Amino acid sequence: QSIQRGRVARRVAEARRQEEREKRASALLQRVVRGRQGRKKVTQIKRDIVEGRAAQAMQKRARGMLARKRVVKMREEATRERAKQTAAALKIQKVYRGHRGRLVTSLKLSQSRTRRMVQTRAATKIASGLRGMMARKRCQELRKVRDEQLMDDARLFQEVLSEDTGTSFYMNIETQEPTWDVPPGGYTRKDGMLVLATGKVIEDPLTTMTDEERRAKELETKCSECESRDATRFCEQCGDRFCTTCYNDNHKTGARVKHSWSRLGPIECGECEKEMAARWCVVCDDPFCGTCWESMHRRGRRAAHPYCPIFEGKLDPSALGPDGLPTGDEYTVGPQERGGGEDGEGNGGAAPAADKDLAADVGAAAGAAAADAEFEKDATAGGGFVKYQDDGGNDYWFNEVTGESTYDEPVAVGTEGDVAAAGAEDGAAAEQTGTDAGGGWTQYEDESGAVYYYNESTGESTYETPEGVEAPT
């Protein structure tokens, strides 16, 4: 029994040990399996976490991209809508502004028409009153000028009682020429009363004037600077009257150089600027007193210049020849009415170019004979130079071809006959080489061989082929 119990106890102990070993092995196996499963599960969880995060990132990026596309689309729609609204607003504003502008313009036009109508009526009334005042003033001035002229004409003749016959005759106080006929312009009676051309008898105002008043009246037409010569220019800035000499002396420098003037009074000699002019030379286009005319037009081509007479400060446009007989021509010549200012001399009053050219042609044609008489018989220079003498007796040479003048004797010297013969030969050669081109035109060749045309009826010459003329081959 003891052995049996020992054997049974050993078997139970071995079974228990085997069971314990199996438990431990089972626990180990379970632990290994649970660890593997745990690790597998952890790995799956980690993979799920990584995949979840990746999915979230992808979803986030996708949602962002979609959101951005949607925002862009919404912005484009908003921009289009805003453009539509802006266009609609602009159209509404345009229509409103047009409507309001038309209303405002209509009101302004109405007010402007009303204001213009009132201003026109006021201006018409003012202009009417002003014209009336100026007309009355002008009439008074003209009446005063006419009365002065009538009184001057009446003062020209003095009634004188003849001691032989006891009757009255009339003496011209300027020329001292008597006449028995009653002057048509009036006269001064023996008692000092003036008998005007109208037949009215008045008292001479000069007899009732004081010395100061008479002096003031005389100075009205005199230069305010020298008070001796007649005033010929009125300075518009200074407000004073000047003779030409005093005006030039007082307006040489400074701001006065730009002063402008207007002509007044008689016409002054353009040469000496001291005496009153008696003749206006048509060719020179300048006024001259008698002394200067004799000095400047005594000899040479100027001796044949026509002139327009100047009487009592008034210029007669009818020209007279050197012999004093009318030429039958009238010229637009006369003094310069205005000058000075920013433009300086020469801004008014000059004769038109056409009249000047015509005057020059008349003077040149009229002076040809006198110029021929002035040639020195023994000295004409070759090449068109002709010898003359100036007013001082000094010899000088003038080239009629080039217009050159010189006091130095040219190299080649010929005779007057040679110059005339050369001109004649040139004219003959031109006549010989001329060819009738039709239509009144004649074809010539110049020195270089170029063809030109001359119309004898009109005096026109041209290098271009006229109409109706066949061009040269």
Tab-separated table of C-alpha atoms in Angstrom:
chain	number	residue	atom	x	y	z
A	1	GLN	CA	0.000	0.000	0.000
A	2	SER	CA	2.784	2.257	0.830
A	3	ILE	CA	4.406	1.437	-2.441
A	4	GLN	CA	1.070	1.707	-4.116
A	5	ARG	CA	0.268	4.955	-2.488
A	6	GLY	CA	3.772	6.095	-3.349
A	7	ARG	CA	3.243	4.995	-6.921
A	8	VAL	CA	-0.192	6.593	-7.059
A	9	ALA	CA	1.112	9.711	-5.367
A	10	ARG	CA	3.948	9.852	-7.875
A	11	ARG	CA	1.478	9.375	-10.706
A	12	VAL	CA	-0.765	12.108	-9.313
A	13	ALA	CA	2.209	14.371	-8.763
A	14	GLU	CA	3.439	13.587	-12.285
A	15	ALA	CA	-0.019	14.232	-13.656
A	16	ARG	CA	-0.191	17.433	-11.744
A	17	ARG	CA	3.265	18.436	-12.962
A	18	GLN	CA	2.236	17.464	-16.506
A	19	GLU	CA	-0.927	19.484	-16.110
A	20	GLU	CA	1.098	22.357	-14.690
A	21	ARG	CA	3.499	22.085	-17.632
A	22	GLU	CA	0.613	21.958	-20.027
A	23	LYS	CA	-0.936	24.989	-18.347
A	24	ARG	CA	2.306	26.836	-18.567
A	25	ALA	CA	2.742	25.774	-22.193
A	26	SER	CA	-0.855	26.686	-22.914
A	27	ALA	CA	-0.401	30.005	-21.188
A	28	LEU	CA	2.800	30.544	-23.182
A	29	LEU	CA	1.065	29.602	-26.381
A	30	GLN	CA	-1.859	31.841	-25.553
A	31	ARG	CA	0.522	34.655	-24.647
A	32	VAL	CA	2.437	34.248	-27.922
A	33	VAL	CA	-0.796	34.106	-29.911
A	34	ARG	CA	-2.271	37.017	-28.009
A	35	GLY	CA	1.001	38.986	-28.523
A	36	ARG	CA	0.998	38.154	-32.224
A	37	GLN	CA	-2.643	39.041	-32.532
A	38	GLY	CA	-2.076	42.175	-30.462
A	39	ARG	CA	0.820	43.175	-32.586
A	40	LYS	CA	-1.132	42.418	-35.718
A	41	LYS	CA	-4.030	44.402	-34.391
A	42	VAL	CA	-1.749	47.289	-33.394
A	43	THR	CA	-0.187	47.197	-36.835
A	44	GLN	CA	-3.679	47.249	-38.369
A	45	ILE	CA	-4.662	50.094	-36.099
A	46	LYS	CA	-1.536	52.025	-37.074
A	47	ARG	CA	-2.197	51.270	-40.725
A	48	ASP	CA	-5.793	52.419	-40.284
A	49	ILE	CA	-4.550	55.590	-38.585
A	50	VAL	CA	-2.060	56.303	-41.408
A	51	GLU	CA	-4.665	55.521	-44.048
A	52	GLY	CA	-7.196	57.671	-42.202
A	53	ARG	CA	-4.775	60.549	-42.050
A	54	ALA	CA	-3.883	60.116	-45.737
A	55	ALA	CA	-7.558	59.964	-46.623
A	56	GLN	CA	-8.191	63.108	-44.565
A	57	ALA	CA	-5.316	64.879	-46.296
A	58	MET	CA	-6.597	63.781	-49.694
A	59	GLN	CA	-10.132	64.779	-48.789
A	60	LYS	CA	-8.835	68.119	-47.423
A	61	ARG	CA	-6.880	68.799	-50.618
A	62	ALA	CA	-9.801	67.726	-52.773
A	63	ARG	CA	-12.216	69.846	-50.747
A	64	GLY	CA	-9.758	72.798	-51.031
A	65	MET	CA	-9.447	72.387	-54.778
A	66	LEU	CA	-13.184	72.080	-55.181
A	67	ALA	CA	-13.701	75.030	-52.839
A	68	ARG	CA	-11.209	77.134	-54.807
A	69	LYS	CA	-12.904	76.236	-58.078
A	70	ARG	CA	-16.221	77.081	-56.575
A	71	VAL	CA	-14.834	80.397	-55.209
A	72	VAL	CA	-13.364	81.275	-58.625
A	73	LYS	CA	-16.666	80.448	-60.271
A	74	MET	CA	-18.534	82.471	-57.672
A	75	ARG	CA	-16.148	85.375	-58.154
A	76	GLU	CA	-16.583	85.234	-61.916
A	77	GLU	CA	-20.329	85.174	-61.465
A	78	ALA	CA	-20.054	88.045	-58.988
A	79	THR	CA	-17.858	90.007	-61.436
A	80	ARG	CA	-20.339	89.427	-64.259
A	81	GLU	CA	-23.199	90.405	-62.025
A	82	ARG	CA	-21.326	93.496	-60.846
A	83	ALA	CA	-20.561	94.405	-64.499
A	84	LYS	CA	-24.238	94.032	-65.341
A	85	GLN	CA	-25.190	96.175	-62.376
A	86	THR	CA	-22.538	98.775	-63.285
A	87	ALA	CA	-23.731	98.903	-66.896
A	88	ALA	CA	-27.303	99.206	-65.734
A	89	ALA	CA	-26.330	101.931	-63.245
A	90	LEU	CA	-24.364	103.806	-65.925
A	91	LYS	CA	-27.279	103.570	-68.312
A	92	ILE	CA	-29.649	104.813	-65.659
A	93	GLN	CA	-27.257	107.633	-64.759
A	94	LYS	CA	-26.797	108.464	-68.448
A	95	VAL	CA	-30.498	108.656	-69.034
A	96	TYR	CA	-30.936	110.702	-65.875
A	97	ARG	CA	-28.063	113.040	-66.658
A	98	GLY	CA	-29.337	113.489	-70.207
A	99	HIS	CA	-32.789	114.274	-68.934
A	100	ARG	CA	-31.465	116.599	-66.253
A	101	GLY	CA	-28.987	118.173	-68.704
A	102	ARG	CA	-31.759	118.870	-71.175
A	103	LEU	CA	-33.843	120.424	-68.458
A	104	VAL	CA	-30.929	122.547	-67.194
A	105	THR	CA	-29.931	123.516	-70.750
A	106	SER	CA	-33.493	124.440	-71.553
A	107	LEU	CA	-33.656	126.603	-68.432
A	108	LYS	CA	-30.264	128.168	-69.164
A	109	LEU	CA	-31.200	128.845	-72.791
A	110	SER	CA	-34.407	130.407	-71.655
A	111	GLN	CA	-32.554	132.543	-69.122
A	112	SER	CA	-29.836	133.335	-71.685
A	113	ARG	CA	-32.413	134.374	-74.281
A	114	THR	CA	-34.144	136.512	-71.739
A	115	ARG	CA	-30.842	138.030	-70.548
A	116	ARG	CA	-29.637	138.521	-74.138
A	117	MET	CA	-32.912	140.161	-75.047
A	118	VAL	CA	-32.601	142.528	-72.094
A	119	GLN	CA	-28.919	143.190	-72.878
A	120	THR	CA	-29.705	143.704	-76.571
A	121	ARG	CA	-32.392	146.209	-75.750
A	122	ALA	CA	-30.088	147.953	-73.287
A	123	ALA	CA	-27.169	147.860	-75.736
A	124	THR	CA	-29.390	149.162	-78.531
A	125	LYS	CA	-30.558	151.977	-76.332
A	126	ILE	CA	-27.001	152.746	-75.163
A	127	ALA	CA	-25.642	152.517	-78.718
A	128	SER	CA	-28.451	154.716	-79.966
A	129	GLY	CA	-27.707	157.292	-77.312
A	130	LEU	CA	-23.959	157.012	-77.889
A	131	ARG	CA	-24.340	157.299	-81.660
A	132	GLY	CA	-26.555	160.289	-81.171
A	133	MET	CA	-24.021	161.884	-78.830
A	134	MET	CA	-21.114	161.078	-81.140
A	135	ALA	CA	-23.081	162.275	-84.155
A	136	ARG	CA	-23.891	165.541	-82.414
A	137	LYS	CA	-20.259	165.876	-81.362
A	138	ARG	CA	-19.100	165.030	-84.883
A	139	CYS	CA	-21.580	167.496	-86.337
A	140	GLN	CA	-20.274	170.144	-83.969
A	141	GLU	CA	-16.694	169.334	-84.970
A	142	LEU	CA	-17.562	169.390	-88.682
A	143	ARG	CA	-19.516	172.593	-88.197
A	144	LYS	CA	-16.562	174.073	-86.358
A	145	VAL	CA	-14.158	172.919	-89.091
A	146	ARG	CA	-16.470	174.286	-91.755
A	147	ASP	CA	-16.826	177.601	-89.922
A	148	GLU	CA	-13.040	177.761	-89.493
A	149	GLN	CA	-12.562	177.046	-93.206
A	150	LEU	CA	-15.155	179.669	-94.138
A	151	MET	CA	-13.481	182.208	-91.867
A	152	ASP	CA	-10.017	181.313	-93.228
A	153	ASP	CA	-11.315	181.768	-96.783
A	154	ALA	CA	-12.875	185.095	-95.787
A	155	ARG	CA	-9.630	186.264	-94.141
A	156	LEU	CA	-7.752	185.544	-97.386
A	157	PHE	CA	-9.215	188.647	-99.036
A	158	GLN	CA	-9.336	192.103	-97.490
A	159	GLU	CA	-11.765	194.768	-98.697
A	160	VAL	CA	-9.877	197.934	-99.588
A	161	LEU	CA	-11.324	201.284	-100.612
A	162	SER	CA	-9.792	202.663	-103.810
A	163	GLU	CA	-8.728	206.282	-103.397
A	164	ASP	CA	-9.084	206.946	-107.122
A	165	THR	CA	-12.557	205.605	-107.803
A	166	GLY	CA	-13.956	205.502	-104.295
A	167	THR	CA	-15.097	201.942	-104.806
A	168	SER	CA	-13.954	198.828	-103.036
A	169	PHE	CA	-11.639	196.177	-104.413
A	170	TYR	CA	-10.320	193.030	-102.760
A	171	MET	CA	-6.684	192.261	-101.965
A	172	ASN	CA	-5.336	188.727	-101.556
A	173	ILE	CA	-3.205	189.038	-98.415
A	174	GLU	CA	-1.006	186.071	-99.405
A	175	THR	CA	-0.261	186.837	-103.053
A	176	GLN	CA	-0.969	190.604	-102.809
A	177	GLU	CA	-3.026	190.324	-105.982
A	178	PRO	CA	-6.016	192.697	-106.214
A	179	THR	CA	-9.349	191.878	-107.840
A	180	TRP	CA	-12.485	193.898	-108.479
A	181	ASP	CA	-14.707	190.797	-108.392
A	182	VAL	CA	-16.248	189.803	-105.089
A	183	PRO	CA	-14.345	186.673	-103.931
A	184	PRO	CA	-16.678	183.649	-103.949
A	185	GLY	CA	-15.041	182.377	-100.766
A	186	GLY	CA	-15.848	185.546	-98.809
A	187	TYR	CA	-13.755	188.471	-97.624
A	188	THR	CA	-12.976	190.720	-94.678
A	189	ARG	CA	-14.797	194.033	-94.677
A	190	LYS	CA	-13.153	197.347	-93.897
A	191	ASP	CA	-14.714	197.330	-90.431
A	192	GLY	CA	-13.196	193.906	-89.639
A	193	MET	CA	-16.381	191.933	-90.066
A	194	LEU	CA	-16.147	188.684	-92.016
A	195	VAL	CA	-18.406	188.108	-95.016
A	196	LEU	CA	-18.562	184.308	-95.419
A	197	ALA	CA	-19.161	182.398	-98.629
A	198	THR	CA	-22.683	181.644	-97.371
A	199	GLY	CA	-23.412	185.377	-97.247
A	200	LYS	CA	-23.456	185.475	-93.458
A	201	VAL	CA	-21.689	188.418	-91.842
A	202	ILE	CA	-20.001	187.684	-88.507
A	203	GLU	CA	-17.421	189.249	-86.256
A	204	ASP	CA	-13.898	187.850	-86.607
A	205	PRO	CA	-13.188	185.803	-83.459
A	206	LEU	CA	-9.474	186.618	-83.740
A	207	THR	CA	-10.156	190.266	-83.062
A	208	THR	CA	-11.834	189.438	-79.730
A	209	MET	CA	-9.175	186.959	-78.566
A	210	THR	CA	-6.587	187.835	-75.979
A	211	ASP	CA	-2.908	187.313	-76.682
A	212	GLU	CA	-2.912	184.190	-74.525
A	213	GLU	CA	-5.922	182.744	-76.359
A	214	ARG	CA	-4.398	183.542	-79.732
A	215	ARG	CA	-1.127	181.944	-78.670
A	216	ALA	CA	-2.974	178.850	-77.400
A	217	LYS	CA	-4.839	178.580	-80.700
A	218	GLU	CA	-1.590	178.782	-82.634
A	219	LEU	CA	-0.034	176.093	-80.428
A	220	GLU	CA	-2.908	173.698	-81.139
A	221	THR	CA	-1.262	172.848	-84.456
A	222	LYS	CA	2.364	173.243	-83.303
A	223	CYS	CA	4.788	170.659	-81.931
A	224	SER	CA	4.470	170.424	-78.145
A	225	GLU	CA	8.260	170.080	-77.830
A	226	CYS	CA	9.751	172.872	-79.962
A	227	GLU	CA	6.514	174.935	-80.348
A	228	SER	CA	7.833	176.293	-83.630
A	229	ARG	CA	7.174	173.657	-86.318
A	230	ASP	CA	3.778	172.248	-87.243
A	231	ALA	CA	2.940	168.954	-85.559
A	232	THR	CA	2.885	165.978	-87.924
A	233	ARG	CA	2.661	163.056	-85.481
A	234	PHE	CA	0.488	162.336	-82.442
A	235	CYS	CA	2.048	159.924	-79.925
A	236	GLU	CA	-0.731	157.658	-78.687
A	237	GLN	CA	1.126	156.796	-75.452
A	238	CYS	CA	2.506	160.242	-74.576
A	239	GLY	CA	-0.678	161.992	-75.684
A	240	ASP	CA	1.358	164.849	-77.226
A	241	ARG	CA	1.853	166.301	-80.692
A	242	PHE	CA	5.316	166.250	-82.246
A	243	CYS	CA	6.999	167.266	-85.434
A	244	THR	CA	8.975	164.454	-87.043
A	245	THR	CA	12.331	165.713	-85.771
A	246	CYS	CA	11.203	166.071	-82.155
A	247	TYR	CA	9.381	162.723	-82.260
A	248	ASN	CA	12.515	160.935	-83.429
A	249	ASP	CA	14.673	162.753	-80.840
A	250	ASN	CA	12.323	161.881	-77.955
A	251	HIS	CA	11.683	158.279	-78.973
A	252	LYS	CA	15.209	157.022	-79.662
A	253	THR	CA	15.747	154.961	-76.504
A	254	GLY	CA	13.937	153.376	-73.582
A	255	ALA	CA	10.324	152.342	-73.517
A	256	ARG	CA	9.401	155.200	-75.860
A	257	VAL	CA	10.919	153.274	-78.761
A	258	LYS	CA	7.788	151.078	-78.807
A	259	HIS	CA	5.387	154.039	-78.768
A	260	SER	CA	3.001	154.221	-81.723
A	261	TRP	CA	1.961	157.366	-83.564
A	262	SER	CA	-0.710	158.526	-85.973
A	263	ARG	CA	-0.256	161.157	-88.639
A	264	LEU	CA	-1.854	164.582	-88.329
A	265	GLY	CA	-1.520	168.008	-89.872
A	266	PRO	CA	0.258	168.766	-93.135
A	267	ILE	CA	2.631	166.440	-94.989
A	268	GLU	CA	6.262	167.005	-94.027
A	269	CYS	CA	9.234	166.734	-96.370
A	270	GLY	CA	10.731	163.269	-96.037
A	271	GLU	CA	14.246	164.504	-96.870
A	272	CYS	CA	14.915	167.482	-94.607
A	273	GLU	CA	11.993	166.813	-92.194
A	274	LYS	CA	11.760	170.549	-91.598
A	275	GLU	CA	9.711	172.115	-94.398
A	276	MET	CA	6.228	171.198	-95.557
A	277	ALA	CA	6.096	168.969	-98.638
A	278	ALA	CA	4.993	170.414	-101.982
A	279	ARG	CA	5.399	167.323	-104.206
A	280	TRP	CA	5.056	163.584	-103.786
A	281	CYS	CA	7.399	161.671	-106.099
A	282	VAL	CA	5.567	158.729	-107.664
A	283	VAL	CA	8.734	156.710	-108.309
A	284	CYS	CA	10.587	157.494	-105.053
A	285	ASP	CA	7.278	157.276	-103.127
A	286	ASP	CA	8.415	160.094	-100.814
A	287	PRO	CA	7.326	163.710	-100.192
A	288	PHE	CA	9.670	166.611	-100.936
A	289	CYS	CA	9.631	170.322	-100.274
A	290	GLY	CA	10.513	172.628	-103.168
A	291	THR	CA	14.156	172.948	-102.151
A	292	CYS	CA	14.733	169.230	-101.656
A	293	TRP	CA	12.912	168.441	-104.897
A	294	GLU	CA	15.227	170.721	-106.845
A	295	SER	CA	18.234	169.199	-105.090
A	296	MET	CA	17.257	165.536	-105.507
A	297	HIS	CA	15.566	165.714	-108.935
A	298	ARG	CA	17.824	168.180	-110.685
A	299	ARG	CA	19.603	165.731	-112.957
A	300	GLY	CA	19.890	162.081	-113.889
A	301	ARG	CA	16.931	159.764	-114.147
A	302	ARG	CA	15.198	161.464	-111.225
A	303	ALA	CA	14.724	164.551	-113.371
A	304	ALA	CA	12.045	162.648	-115.301
A	305	HIS	CA	10.150	161.345	-112.257
A	306	PRO	CA	6.428	162.217	-112.274
A	307	TYR	CA	4.931	163.634	-109.103
A	308	CYS	CA	1.626	164.334	-107.385
A	309	PRO	CA	1.219	167.944	-106.182
A	310	ILE	CA	0.531	168.701	-102.523
A	311	PHE	CA	-1.525	171.839	-101.875
A	312	GLU	CA	-2.331	173.036	-98.350
A	313	GLY	CA	-1.388	169.624	-96.932
A	314	LYS	CA	-3.675	167.704	-99.297
A	315	LEU	CA	-2.272	165.305	-101.901
A	316	ASP	CA	-3.710	165.279	-105.425
A	317	PRO	CA	-3.525	161.710	-106.843
A	318	SER	CA	-3.353	163.034	-110.413
A	319	ALA	CA	0.297	162.822	-111.475
A	320	LEU	CA	2.155	165.592	-113.298
A	321	GLY	CA	5.164	165.094	-115.515
A	322	PRO	CA	8.514	166.931	-115.284
A	323	ASP	CA	7.057	169.631	-117.557
A	324	GLY	CA	4.176	170.221	-115.119
A	325	LEU	CA	1.564	168.805	-117.492
A	326	PRO	CA	-0.821	166.028	-116.398
A	327	THR	CA	0.240	162.484	-117.317
A	328	GLY	CA	-3.330	161.186	-117.205
A	329	ASP	CA	-2.478	158.647	-114.493
A	330	GLU	CA	-3.581	158.431	-110.875
A	331	TYR	CA	-1.579	156.617	-108.186
A	332	THR	CA	-2.358	155.293	-104.725
A	333	VAL	CA	0.441	157.095	-102.920
A	334	GLY	CA	0.467	159.111	-99.744
A	335	PRO	CA	1.971	159.504	-96.293
A	336	GLN	CA	2.197	156.788	-93.681
A	337	GLU	CA	-0.868	157.198	-91.481
A	338	ARG	CA	0.430	155.147	-88.526
A	339	GLY	CA	3.761	153.851	-87.272
A	340	GLY	CA	5.859	152.806	-84.305
A	341	GLY	CA	4.652	150.255	-81.773
A	342	GLU	CA	6.001	146.700	-81.608
A	343	ASP	CA	6.230	146.527	-85.411
A	344	GLY	CA	8.257	149.716	-85.675
A	345	GLU	CA	8.014	151.933	-88.716
A	346	GLY	CA	6.017	150.895	-91.721
A	347	ASN	CA	2.761	149.445	-90.374
A	348	GLY	CA	0.384	151.438	-92.498
A	349	GLY	CA	-0.003	153.978	-95.233
A	350	ALA	CA	2.322	152.444	-97.815
A	351	ALA	CA	1.269	152.325	-101.438
A	352	PRO	CA	0.150	148.957	-102.835
A	353	ALA	CA	2.800	146.958	-104.600
A	354	ALA	CA	0.962	147.026	-107.915
A	355	ASP	CA	0.802	150.839	-107.905
A	356	LYS	CA	4.456	151.064	-106.880
A	357	ASP	CA	5.469	148.769	-109.717
A	358	LEU	CA	3.365	150.781	-112.132
A	359	ALA	CA	4.886	153.985	-110.843
A	360	ALA	CA	8.370	152.552	-111.184
A	361	ASP	CA	7.616	151.481	-114.770
A	362	VAL	CA	6.267	154.932	-115.627
A	363	GLY	CA	9.242	156.634	-113.972
A	364	ALA	CA	11.715	154.334	-115.689
A	365	ALA	CA	10.129	154.862	-119.087
A	366	ALA	CA	9.878	158.612	-118.623
A	367	GLY	CA	13.446	158.843	-117.349
A	368	ALA	CA	15.083	156.885	-120.149
A	369	ALA	CA	15.631	159.911	-122.376
A	370	ALA	CA	16.932	162.067	-119.533
A	371	ALA	CA	19.250	159.266	-118.424
A	372	ASP	CA	20.712	158.967	-121.920
A	373	ALA	CA	21.521	162.663	-121.863
A	374	GLU	CA	23.406	162.203	-118.583
A	375	PHE	CA	25.767	159.520	-119.902
A	376	GLU	CA	29.377	160.532	-120.172
A	377	LYS	CA	30.191	160.351	-123.888
A	378	ASP	CA	33.656	158.961	-123.419
A	379	ALA	CA	33.306	156.365	-120.684
A	380	THR	CA	30.949	153.422	-120.595
A	381	ALA	CA	32.331	150.236	-119.127
A	382	GLY	CA	32.257	146.851	-120.811
A	383	GLY	CA	29.942	144.162	-119.491
A	384	GLY	CA	27.017	146.597	-119.007
A	385	PHE	CA	28.796	149.176	-116.770
A	386	VAL	CA	27.925	152.813	-117.545
A	387	LYS	CA	29.696	155.842	-116.113
A	388	TYR	CA	27.695	158.532	-114.225
A	389	GLN	CA	28.382	161.467	-111.934
A	390	ASP	CA	26.722	161.975	-108.557
A	391	ASP	CA	25.559	165.343	-107.172
A	392	GLY	CA	29.062	166.015	-105.893
A	393	GLY	CA	30.608	165.509	-109.321
A	394	ASN	CA	32.221	162.177	-108.398
A	395	ASP	CA	32.366	159.476	-111.087
A	396	TYR	CA	30.710	156.129	-110.432
A	397	TRP	CA	29.737	153.153	-112.583
A	398	PHE	CA	26.393	151.345	-112.754
A	399	ASN	CA	25.779	147.933	-114.346
A	400	GLU	CA	22.300	147.850	-115.861
A	401	VAL	CA	22.474	144.060	-116.267
A	402	THR	CA	23.367	143.073	-112.677
A	403	GLY	CA	22.241	146.277	-110.885
A	404	GLU	CA	25.728	146.670	-109.366
A	405	SER	CA	27.133	150.171	-108.723
A	406	THR	CA	30.711	151.048	-107.787
A	407	TYR	CA	33.016	154.045	-107.468
A	408	ASP	CA	35.953	151.866	-108.652
A	409	GLU	CA	36.492	151.869	-112.402
A	410	PRO	CA	35.760	148.436	-113.924
A	411	VAL	CA	38.581	146.605	-115.729
A	412	ALA	CA	37.125	146.605	-119.252
A	413	VAL	CA	36.067	149.997	-120.597
A	414	GLY	CA	34.207	150.490	-123.879
A	415	THR	CA	31.976	153.166	-125.310
A	416	GLU	CA	28.326	153.975	-125.044
A	417	GLY	CA	27.895	152.925	-128.625
A	418	ASP	CA	29.390	149.522	-127.882
A	419	VAL	CA	26.868	148.953	-125.075
A	420	ALA	CA	23.972	150.042	-127.246
A	421	ALA	CA	25.241	147.933	-130.157
A	422	ALA	CA	25.634	144.922	-127.908
A	423	GLY	CA	22.075	145.366	-126.664
A	424	ALA	CA	20.830	145.746	-130.212
A	425	GLU	CA	22.703	142.634	-131.295
A	426	ASP	CA	21.244	140.691	-128.375
A	427	GLY	CA	17.752	141.866	-129.299
A	428	ALA	CA	18.314	141.016	-132.946
A	429	ALA	CA	19.631	137.583	-132.036
A	430	ALA	CA	16.591	136.997	-129.845
A	431	GLU	CA	14.285	138.054	-132.674
A	432	GLN	CA	16.112	135.796	-135.140
A	433	THR	CA	16.045	132.711	-132.893
A	434	GLY	CA	12.415	133.153	-131.851
A	435	THR	CA	9.934	130.626	-133.248
A	436	ASP	CA	6.174	131.101	-133.385
A	437	ALA	CA	4.698	128.455	-131.085
A	438	GLY	CA	1.034	129.397	-131.661
A	439	GLY	CA	-1.517	130.988	-129.336
A	440	GLY	CA	0.430	134.269	-129.275
A	441	TRP	CA	3.517	132.572	-127.770
A	442	THR	CA	7.031	132.770	-129.227
A	443	GLN	CA	9.679	130.156	-128.434
A	444	TYR	CA	13.233	131.268	-127.513
A	445	GLU	CA	16.390	129.737	-126.095
A	446	ASP	CA	18.350	131.320	-123.245
A	447	GLU	CA	22.154	131.393	-122.935
A	448	SER	CA	22.212	127.841	-121.512
A	449	GLY	CA	20.069	126.491	-124.365
A	450	ALA	CA	16.936	126.044	-122.235
A	451	VAL	CA	13.655	126.704	-124.075
A	452	TYR	CA	11.291	129.383	-122.775
A	453	TYR	CA	8.184	131.112	-124.139
A	454	TYR	CA	7.254	134.795	-124.375
A	455	ASN	CA	3.794	136.245	-125.030
A	456	GLU	CA	4.071	139.663	-126.694
A	457	SER	CA	0.429	140.581	-126.029
A	458	THR	CA	0.519	139.942	-122.266
A	459	GLY	CA	4.264	140.406	-121.646
A	460	GLU	CA	4.361	137.049	-119.804
A	461	SER	CA	7.399	134.743	-120.035
A	462	THR	CA	7.647	131.168	-118.737
A	463	TYR	CA	9.858	128.089	-118.936
A	464	GLU	CA	6.792	125.807	-118.770
A	465	THR	CA	4.968	124.864	-121.959
A	466	PRO	CA	1.744	126.971	-122.132
A	467	GLU	CA	-1.628	125.421	-122.865
A	468	GLY	CA	-2.289	124.926	-126.570
A	469	VAL	CA	1.439	124.881	-127.398
A	470	GLU	CA	3.137	121.684	-128.465
A	471	ALA	CA	6.088	120.743	-126.286
A	472	PRO	CA	9.506	120.828	-128.027
A	473	THR	CA	11.028	117.497	-128.994
